[in-house]
mmCIF file of C-alpha atoms in Angstrom:
data_model
loop_
_atom_site.group_PDB
_atom_site.id
_atom_site.type_symbol
_atom_site.label_atom_id
_atom_site.label_comp_id
_atom_site.label_asym_id
_atom_site.label_seq_id
_atom_site.Cartn_x
_atom_site.Cartn_y
_atom_site.Cartn_z
ATOM 1 C CA UNK A 199 159.927 110.620 53.082
ATOM 2 C CA UNK A 200 158.400 107.395 51.498
ATOM 3 C CA UNK A 201 154.909 107.263 49.468
ATOM 4 C CA UNK A 202 153.155 103.839 49.082
ATOM 5 C CA UNK A 203 149.635 104.517 47.690
ATOM 6 C CA UNK A 204 147.808 106.414 50.054
ATOM 7 C CA UNK A 205 150.385 106.155 53.103
ATOM 8 C CA UNK A 206 152.931 108.762 53.366
ATOM 9 C CA UNK A 207 156.058 107.571 55.823
ATOM 10 C CA UNK A 208 158.215 110.284 57.273
ATOM 11 C CA UNK A 209 161.552 109.578 58.524
ATOM 12 C CA UNK A 210 163.526 111.822 61.258
ATOM 13 C CA UNK A 211 165.631 111.784 64.147
ATOM 14 C CA UNK A 212 166.461 114.137 67.266
ATOM 15 C CA UNK A 213 169.006 116.710 67.272
ATOM 16 C CA UNK A 214 169.635 117.018 70.649
ATOM 17 C CA UNK A 215 173.290 116.334 72.279
ATOM 18 C CA UNK A 216 172.225 116.108 75.954
ATOM 19 C CA UNK A 217 169.167 115.126 78.081
ATOM 20 C CA UNK A 218 167.960 115.572 81.730
ATOM 21 C CA UNK A 219 167.183 112.413 83.814
ATOM 22 C CA UNK A 220 163.601 112.567 84.972
ATOM 23 C CA UNK A 221 164.446 111.170 88.438
ATOM 24 C CA UNK A 222 167.652 113.052 89.705
ATOM 25 C CA UNK A 223 167.622 115.755 87.053
ATOM 26 C CA UNK A 224 171.284 115.762 86.061
ATOM 27 C CA UNK A 225 172.146 116.107 82.442
ATOM 28 C CA UNK A 226 173.961 113.476 80.700
ATOM 29 C CA UNK A 227 175.205 112.871 77.262
ATOM 30 C CA UNK A 228 175.991 109.330 77.557
ATOM 31 C CA UNK A 229 173.965 107.171 75.089
ATOM 32 C CA UNK A 230 172.904 103.915 75.774
ATOM 33 C CA UNK A 231 171.256 102.828 72.277
ATOM 34 C CA UNK A 232 169.108 103.910 69.850
ATOM 35 C CA UNK A 233 165.535 103.000 69.067
ATOM 36 C CA UNK A 234 162.897 104.000 66.137
ATOM 37 C CA UNK A 235 159.599 105.449 67.490
ATOM 38 C CA UNK A 236 156.416 105.061 64.950
ATOM 39 C CA UNK A 237 153.990 107.850 65.526
ATOM 40 C CA UNK A 238 150.669 108.252 63.766
ATOM 41 C CA UNK A 239 150.266 111.965 62.676
ATOM 42 C CA UNK A 240 147.110 113.909 61.213
ATOM 43 C CA UNK A 241 146.696 113.615 57.561
ATOM 44 C CA UNK A 242 149.049 115.463 55.362
ATOM 45 C CA UNK A 243 147.904 116.647 51.910
ATOM 46 C CA UNK A 244 144.869 113.960 52.067
ATOM 47 C CA UNK A 245 147.258 111.110 52.851
ATOM 48 C CA UNK A 246 147.591 108.928 55.770
ATOM 49 C CA UNK A 247 151.092 110.227 57.618
ATOM 50 C CA UNK A 248 153.146 108.035 59.827
ATOM 51 C CA UNK A 249 156.443 109.481 61.493
ATOM 52 C CA UNK A 250 159.247 107.247 62.236
ATOM 53 C CA UNK A 251 161.715 109.179 64.710
ATOM 54 C CA UNK A 252 165.336 107.427 65.709
ATOM 55 C CA UNK A 253 165.255 108.449 69.509
ATOM 56 C CA UNK A 254 168.098 107.681 72.004
ATOM 57 C CA UNK A 255 168.285 106.278 75.448
ATOM 58 C CA UNK A 256 170.683 107.817 77.770
ATOM 59 C CA UNK A 257 172.416 106.236 80.636
ATOM 60 C CA UNK A 258 172.124 108.335 83.996
ATOM 61 C CA UNK A 259 175.759 109.004 85.220
ATOM 62 C CA UNK A 260 174.546 109.908 88.894
ATOM 63 C CA UNK A 261 175.467 106.848 90.672
ATOM 64 C CA UNK A 262 172.859 107.664 93.330
ATOM 65 C CA UNK A 263 169.999 107.548 91.123
ATOM 66 C CA UNK A 264 167.466 104.682 90.832
ATOM 67 C CA UNK A 265 167.394 104.970 87.027
ATOM 68 C CA UNK A 266 170.192 103.710 85.245
ATOM 69 C CA UNK A 267 168.726 104.303 81.694
ATOM 70 C CA UNK A 268 165.861 106.621 80.045
ATOM 71 C CA UNK A 269 164.724 107.499 76.922
ATOM 72 C CA UNK A 270 164.941 111.219 75.785
ATOM 73 C CA UNK A 271 161.419 113.103 75.895
ATOM 74 C CA UNK A 272 159.833 114.270 72.670
ATOM 75 C CA UNK A 273 157.455 117.114 72.244
ATOM 76 C CA UNK A 274 154.572 115.679 70.065
ATOM 77 C CA UNK A 275 153.600 112.300 71.946
ATOM 78 C CA UNK A 276 153.954 111.604 75.576
ATOM 79 C CA UNK A 277 155.762 108.412 76.972
ATOM 80 C CA UNK A 278 155.009 105.395 74.909
ATOM 81 C CA UNK A 279 152.430 107.062 73.039
ATOM 82 C CA UNK A 280 152.040 106.244 69.572
ATOM 83 C CA UNK A 281 149.808 109.143 68.261
ATOM 84 C CA UNK A 282 150.596 113.041 68.427
ATOM 85 C CA UNK A 283 148.598 115.012 70.863
ATOM 86 C CA UNK A 284 146.340 116.156 67.861
ATOM 87 C CA UNK A 285 145.620 112.688 66.817
ATOM 88 C CA UNK A 286 144.703 111.581 70.507
ATOM 89 C CA UNK A 287 142.587 114.556 70.858
ATOM 90 C CA UNK A 288 140.593 113.670 67.780
ATOM 91 C CA UNK A 289 140.312 110.006 68.872
ATOM 92 C CA UNK A 290 138.937 111.071 72.298
ATOM 93 C CA UNK A 291 136.411 113.435 70.923
ATOM 94 C CA UNK A 292 134.906 110.781 68.423
ATOM 95 C CA UNK A 293 135.050 107.992 70.882
ATOM 96 C CA UNK A 294 133.005 110.158 73.532
ATOM 97 C CA UNK A 295 130.453 111.185 71.118
ATOM 98 C CA UNK A 296 129.820 108.056 69.011
ATOM 99 C CA UNK A 297 130.164 104.357 69.669
ATOM 100 C CA UNK A 298 133.406 102.352 69.411
ATOM 101 C CA UNK A 299 132.771 101.036 66.047
ATOM 102 C CA UNK A 300 131.321 104.370 64.474
ATOM 103 C CA UNK A 301 134.326 106.359 65.671
ATOM 104 C CA UNK A 302 136.662 103.843 64.137
ATOM 105 C CA UNK A 303 135.021 104.282 60.874
ATOM 106 C CA UNK A 304 134.768 108.430 61.420
ATOM 107 C CA UNK A 305 138.369 108.424 62.209
ATOM 108 C CA UNK A 306 139.245 106.142 59.064
ATOM 109 C CA UNK A 307 137.805 109.125 56.981
ATOM 110 C CA UNK A 308 140.094 111.289 58.535
ATOM 111 C CA UNK A 309 143.029 109.121 57.802
ATOM 112 C CA UNK A 310 143.298 108.235 61.171
ATOM 113 C CA UNK A 311 143.989 103.981 61.741
ATOM 114 C CA UNK A 312 142.552 102.753 65.022
ATOM 115 C CA UNK A 313 140.570 100.236 66.026
ATOM 116 C CA UNK A 314 137.322 99.984 68.093
ATOM 117 C CA UNK A 315 138.852 97.979 70.937
ATOM 118 C CA UNK A 316 141.756 101.123 71.035
ATOM 119 C CA UNK A 317 138.901 103.499 71.021
ATOM 120 C CA UNK A 318 137.626 101.907 74.150
ATOM 121 C CA UNK A 319 141.011 101.824 75.732
ATOM 122 C CA UNK A 320 141.378 105.444 75.265
ATOM 123 C CA UNK A 321 138.181 105.990 77.230
ATOM 124 C CA UNK A 322 139.468 103.802 80.106
ATOM 125 C CA UNK A 323 142.786 105.499 80.387
ATOM 126 C CA UNK A 324 140.684 109.046 80.648
ATOM 127 C CA UNK A 325 138.553 107.462 83.586
ATOM 128 C CA UNK A 326 142.038 106.602 85.061
ATOM 129 C CA UNK A 327 143.881 109.844 84.758
ATOM 130 C CA UNK A 328 141.716 113.120 84.581
ATOM 131 C CA UNK A 329 144.053 116.301 84.148
ATOM 132 C CA UNK A 330 143.482 119.409 86.540
ATOM 133 C CA UNK A 331 141.405 121.717 84.086
ATOM 134 C CA UNK A 332 139.870 125.087 84.559
ATOM 135 C CA UNK A 333 135.941 125.041 83.892
ATOM 136 C CA UNK A 334 133.713 127.709 82.821
ATOM 137 C CA UNK A 335 131.445 126.765 86.083
ATOM 138 C CA UNK A 336 128.602 125.528 83.966
ATOM 139 C CA UNK A 337 128.917 121.629 83.367
ATOM 140 C CA UNK A 338 126.782 118.583 82.431
ATOM 141 C CA UNK A 339 127.097 115.320 84.269
ATOM 142 C CA UNK A 340 125.797 112.047 82.374
ATOM 143 C CA UNK A 341 126.081 108.635 81.607
ATOM 144 C CA UNK A 342 127.860 106.869 78.629
ATOM 145 C CA UNK A 343 128.294 103.383 77.491
ATOM 146 C CA UNK A 344 131.578 101.468 78.314
ATOM 147 C CA UNK A 345 129.870 98.382 76.941
ATOM 148 C CA UNK A 346 126.313 99.035 75.996
ATOM 149 C CA UNK A 347 123.796 97.219 77.886
ATOM 150 C CA UNK A 348 126.363 96.110 80.513
ATOM 151 C CA UNK A 349 128.345 98.569 81.860
ATOM 152 C CA UNK A 350 128.317 102.375 81.879
ATOM 153 C CA UNK A 351 130.647 105.138 82.788
ATOM 154 C CA UNK A 352 130.346 108.926 83.821
ATOM 155 C CA UNK A 353 131.502 111.939 81.759
ATOM 156 C CA UNK A 354 131.545 115.565 82.689
ATOM 157 C CA UNK A 355 131.530 118.032 79.827
ATOM 158 C CA UNK A 356 131.890 121.932 79.643
ATOM 159 C CA UNK A 357 128.896 123.736 78.613
ATOM 160 C CA UNK A 358 130.633 126.434 76.881
ATOM 161 C CA UNK A 359 133.262 124.701 75.196
ATOM 162 C CA UNK A 360 131.492 121.198 74.637
ATOM 163 C CA UNK A 361 134.495 119.420 75.372
ATOM 164 C CA UNK A 362 135.010 116.641 77.997
ATOM 165 C CA UNK A 363 136.799 117.604 81.307
ATOM 166 C CA UNK A 364 136.708 114.266 83.345
ATOM 167 C CA UNK A 365 135.702 110.581 82.903
ATOM 168 C CA UNK A 366 134.856 108.129 85.572
ATOM 169 C CA UNK A 367 134.733 104.577 85.594
ATOM 170 C CA UNK A 368 131.839 104.377 87.930
ATOM 171 C CA UNK A 369 128.940 106.261 88.048
ATOM 172 C CA UNK A 370 128.144 106.709 91.588
ATOM 173 C CA UNK A 371 131.793 106.714 92.801
ATOM 174 C CA UNK A 372 133.347 108.872 95.779
ATOM 175 C CA UNK A 373 135.859 110.217 92.905
ATOM 176 C CA UNK A 374 133.034 112.392 91.131
ATOM 177 C CA UNK A 375 132.376 113.731 94.686
ATOM 178 C CA UNK A 376 136.171 114.783 94.856
ATOM 179 C CA UNK A 377 136.330 115.938 91.561
ATOM 180 C CA UNK A 378 133.833 118.476 91.926
ATOM 181 C CA UNK A 379 134.957 119.546 95.173
ATOM 182 C CA UNK A 380 138.192 120.445 93.560
ATOM 183 C CA UNK A 381 136.668 123.021 91.520
ATOM 184 C CA UNK A 382 135.190 125.413 93.450
ATOM 185 C CA UNK A 383 134.573 127.333 90.444
ATOM 186 C CA UNK A 384 131.520 125.271 89.323
ATOM 187 C CA UNK A 385 128.298 127.072 89.718
ATOM 188 C CA UNK A 386 125.661 124.974 87.708
ATOM 189 C CA UNK A 387 125.483 121.259 86.976
ATOM 190 C CA UNK A 388 122.779 119.851 84.702
ATOM 191 C CA UNK A 389 122.332 116.252 85.239
ATOM 192 C CA UNK A 390 119.438 113.524 84.644
ATOM 193 C CA UNK A 391 116.718 112.690 87.321
ATOM 194 C CA UNK A 392 119.070 110.406 89.121
ATOM 195 C CA UNK A 393 118.957 110.644 93.155
ATOM 196 C CA UNK A 394 122.371 109.237 93.089
ATOM 197 C CA UNK A 395 123.803 112.057 91.046
ATOM 198 C CA UNK A 396 121.924 114.693 93.262
ATOM 199 C CA UNK A 397 123.568 113.197 96.350
ATOM 200 C CA UNK A 398 126.889 113.276 94.672
ATOM 201 C CA UNK A 399 126.498 117.147 93.866
ATOM 202 C CA UNK A 400 125.263 117.933 97.229
ATOM 203 C CA UNK A 401 127.961 116.291 98.806
ATOM 204 C CA UNK A 402 130.525 118.084 96.836
ATOM 205 C CA UNK A 403 129.125 121.426 97.802
ATOM 206 C CA UNK A 404 125.719 123.247 98.706
ATOM 207 C CA UNK A 405 126.256 126.190 96.414
ATOM 208 C CA UNK A 406 125.918 124.151 93.245
ATOM 209 C CA UNK A 407 122.613 124.644 91.614
ATOM 210 C CA UNK A 408 121.502 121.625 89.929
ATOM 211 C CA UNK A 409 119.287 121.519 86.615
ATOM 212 C CA UNK A 410 117.274 118.922 84.907
ATOM 213 C CA UNK A 411 118.910 118.767 81.444
ATOM 214 C CA UNK A 412 116.630 119.284 78.345
ATOM 215 C CA UNK A 413 116.701 115.730 77.051
ATOM 216 C CA UNK A 414 115.737 113.806 80.434
ATOM 217 C CA UNK A 415 113.027 116.692 80.993
ATOM 218 C CA UNK A 416 111.173 116.148 78.035
ATOM 219 C CA UNK A 417 111.247 112.485 78.265
ATOM 220 C CA UNK A 418 109.960 112.737 81.521
ATOM 221 C CA UNK A 419 107.150 115.096 80.306
ATOM 222 C CA UNK A 420 106.389 112.349 77.415
ATOM 223 C CA UNK A 421 106.320 109.767 79.815
ATOM 224 C CA UNK A 422 103.642 111.780 82.090
ATOM 225 C CA UNK A 423 101.453 113.073 79.333
ATOM 226 C CA UNK A 424 101.155 110.371 76.725
ATOM 227 C CA UNK A 425 99.268 108.045 78.794
ATOM 228 C CA UNK A 426 96.391 110.247 80.086
ATOM 229 C CA UNK A 427 96.101 111.625 76.441
ATOM 230 C CA UNK A 428 95.891 108.032 75.214
ATOM 231 C CA UNK A 429 93.232 107.266 77.820
ATOM 232 C CA UNK A 430 91.159 110.372 76.631
ATOM 233 C CA UNK A 431 91.210 109.395 73.005
ATOM 234 C CA UNK A 432 90.024 105.985 73.635
ATOM 235 C CA UNK A 433 92.997 104.403 72.644
ATOM 236 C CA UNK A 434 93.359 101.822 75.181
ATOM 237 C CA UNK A 435 91.656 98.550 75.837
ATOM 238 C CA UNK A 436 90.527 99.161 79.144
ATOM 239 C CA UNK A 437 86.811 100.684 79.473
ATOM 240 C CA UNK A 438 86.580 103.957 81.217
ATOM 241 C CA UNK A 439 83.796 104.229 83.721
ATOM 242 C CA UNK A 440 81.228 106.669 82.609
ATOM 243 C CA UNK A 441 78.306 107.614 84.770
ATOM 244 C CA UNK A 442 75.118 107.537 82.766
ATOM 245 C CA UNK A 443 72.375 109.961 83.594
ATOM 246 C CA UNK A 444 68.842 108.837 84.947
ATOM 247 C CA UNK A 445 65.757 109.425 83.281
ATOM 248 C CA UNK A 446 64.800 112.415 85.584
ATOM 249 C CA UNK A 447 68.342 114.208 84.795
ATOM 250 C CA UNK A 448 68.172 113.721 81.257
ATOM 251 C CA UNK A 449 64.517 115.033 80.944
ATOM 252 C CA UNK A 450 65.459 118.119 83.100
ATOM 253 C CA UNK A 451 68.412 118.893 80.854
ATOM 254 C CA UNK A 452 66.616 118.609 77.768
ATOM 255 C CA UNK A 453 63.743 120.881 79.077
ATOM 256 C CA UNK A 454 66.591 123.351 80.371
ATOM 257 C CA UNK A 455 68.043 123.604 76.905
ATOM 258 C CA UNK A 456 64.723 124.067 75.193
ATOM 259 C CA UNK A 457 63.816 126.823 77.650
ATOM 260 C CA UNK A 458 67.205 128.442 76.941
ATOM 261 C CA UNK A 459 65.850 129.543 73.268
ATOM 262 C CA UNK A 460 63.850 132.482 72.025
ATOM 263 C CA UNK A 461 62.848 135.706 74.179
ATOM 264 C CA UNK A 462 62.224 135.706 77.659
ATOM 265 C CA UNK A 463 58.350 135.566 77.608
ATOM 266 C CA UNK A 464 58.539 132.720 75.256
ATOM 267 C CA UNK A 465 60.723 130.979 77.470
ATOM 268 C CA UNK A 466 58.731 131.440 80.574
ATOM 269 C CA UNK A 467 55.697 129.847 78.426
ATOM 270 C CA UNK A 468 57.472 127.002 77.412
ATOM 271 C CA UNK A 469 58.802 126.354 80.804
ATOM 272 C CA UNK A 470 54.996 126.417 82.152
ATOM 273 C CA UNK A 471 53.955 124.373 79.311
ATOM 274 C CA UNK A 472 56.696 121.560 79.993
ATOM 275 C CA UNK A 473 56.000 121.738 83.818
ATOM 276 C CA UNK A 474 52.240 121.248 83.129
ATOM 277 C CA UNK A 475 52.800 118.439 80.795
ATOM 278 C CA UNK A 476 55.034 116.744 83.511
ATOM 279 C CA UNK A 477 52.676 117.116 86.038
ATOM 280 C CA UNK A 478 49.558 115.580 83.787
ATOM 281 C CA UNK A 479 51.945 112.809 82.903
ATOM 282 C CA UNK A 480 52.759 111.641 86.465
ATOM 283 C CA UNK A 481 49.054 112.406 87.341
ATOM 284 C CA UNK A 482 47.731 109.822 84.778
ATOM 285 C CA UNK A 483 50.124 107.465 85.820
ATOM 286 C CA UNK A 484 49.149 107.793 89.332
ATOM 287 C CA UNK A 485 45.458 107.216 88.534
ATOM 288 C CA UNK A 486 46.463 104.301 86.217
ATOM 289 C CA UNK A 487 48.157 102.606 89.081
ATOM 290 C CA UNK A 488 45.323 102.929 91.669
ATOM 291 C CA UNK A 489 43.033 101.537 89.102
ATOM 292 C CA UNK A 490 45.082 98.570 88.693
ATOM 293 C CA UNK A 491 45.141 98.188 92.473
ATOM 294 C CA UNK A 492 41.282 98.450 92.751
#
C-alpha cells in the first residue's frame, strides 16, 4: 500500500494456480506472462483508491482450441475493465441523471476520476449492450441527450427501483419494440405525447397500458391554457372583437335594471312611467319630423 497525498494505491496479486480456458473449458496451469492491471475502486477513508493487480496470462494446452493464450478472470471488473462494478454503477447512474460535464464533476467529489467523454462512452456502451433484467412491470420510456441539441437516445427506467434498465442509440428503432416484447411482465409504460413511442409500444404488445407522464402532461396543459388566459387578461397586442349594443338595447337594459329595484307595485309604476316617457319622446320626434317635411 502506498499513499501519495489524497491518492491511495493498493498493490496485490492473484493466488490461483490454475485457470479455465473460456473457449474450450480445459484447465491449465501453464503461465504465458505476467501483467499489471490498474483498477479504480471506490473511495477508502476519504481517499482516492487505486488497485494495481499482478495478473497472469495462461497458455491453453488444448491443441484443437482456437485460443492460444487467455487472461485469468477477475471477480471485481469485467474483461478489459478499468473500474470495479461499484464504480461502474455510480458512473452509469450519474451519467444518466446529469450531463456529461456535471457527472464528471459530481463523481470527482466521490473520488472517482473520469472525464466527460468517458461518461458519454459508458452510455454508448449501454446502448449497444442491454443486459437481461427482470422488471417490476411498471417502466418509463423517454429521451435523453447524447449530444444536446444534435443527437438523442432512448432510456427505459423502472418506476419502483428508479434504475435504468436499457439504453438505445435510436429513439424510434425496432430494437425498442424487441426489448419490450421480450419482457411480457411489463403492464404499464409511461411516455410523452410522441406518436412514434405509442406505435412502438402498441407493436410490442397490445396489453400494455400507456400513460402520459406528469411532466409532459403539465407541459401540454400549460401550452393549452396560457394563451387563452393571456387573451382574456388583455395581455396580447391583437384587439379582440367586442359587439357594442345599439341604443335601443342599451336603453332597454338600463330600464330593466331600474325596474328590478324596490317592491313589485313600485316596479310596475316605474315600468309604466318609462314606457309612457318613451312613447312621448317617440311621438314628439315624429311630430317634429312631420313639421320639417311640410
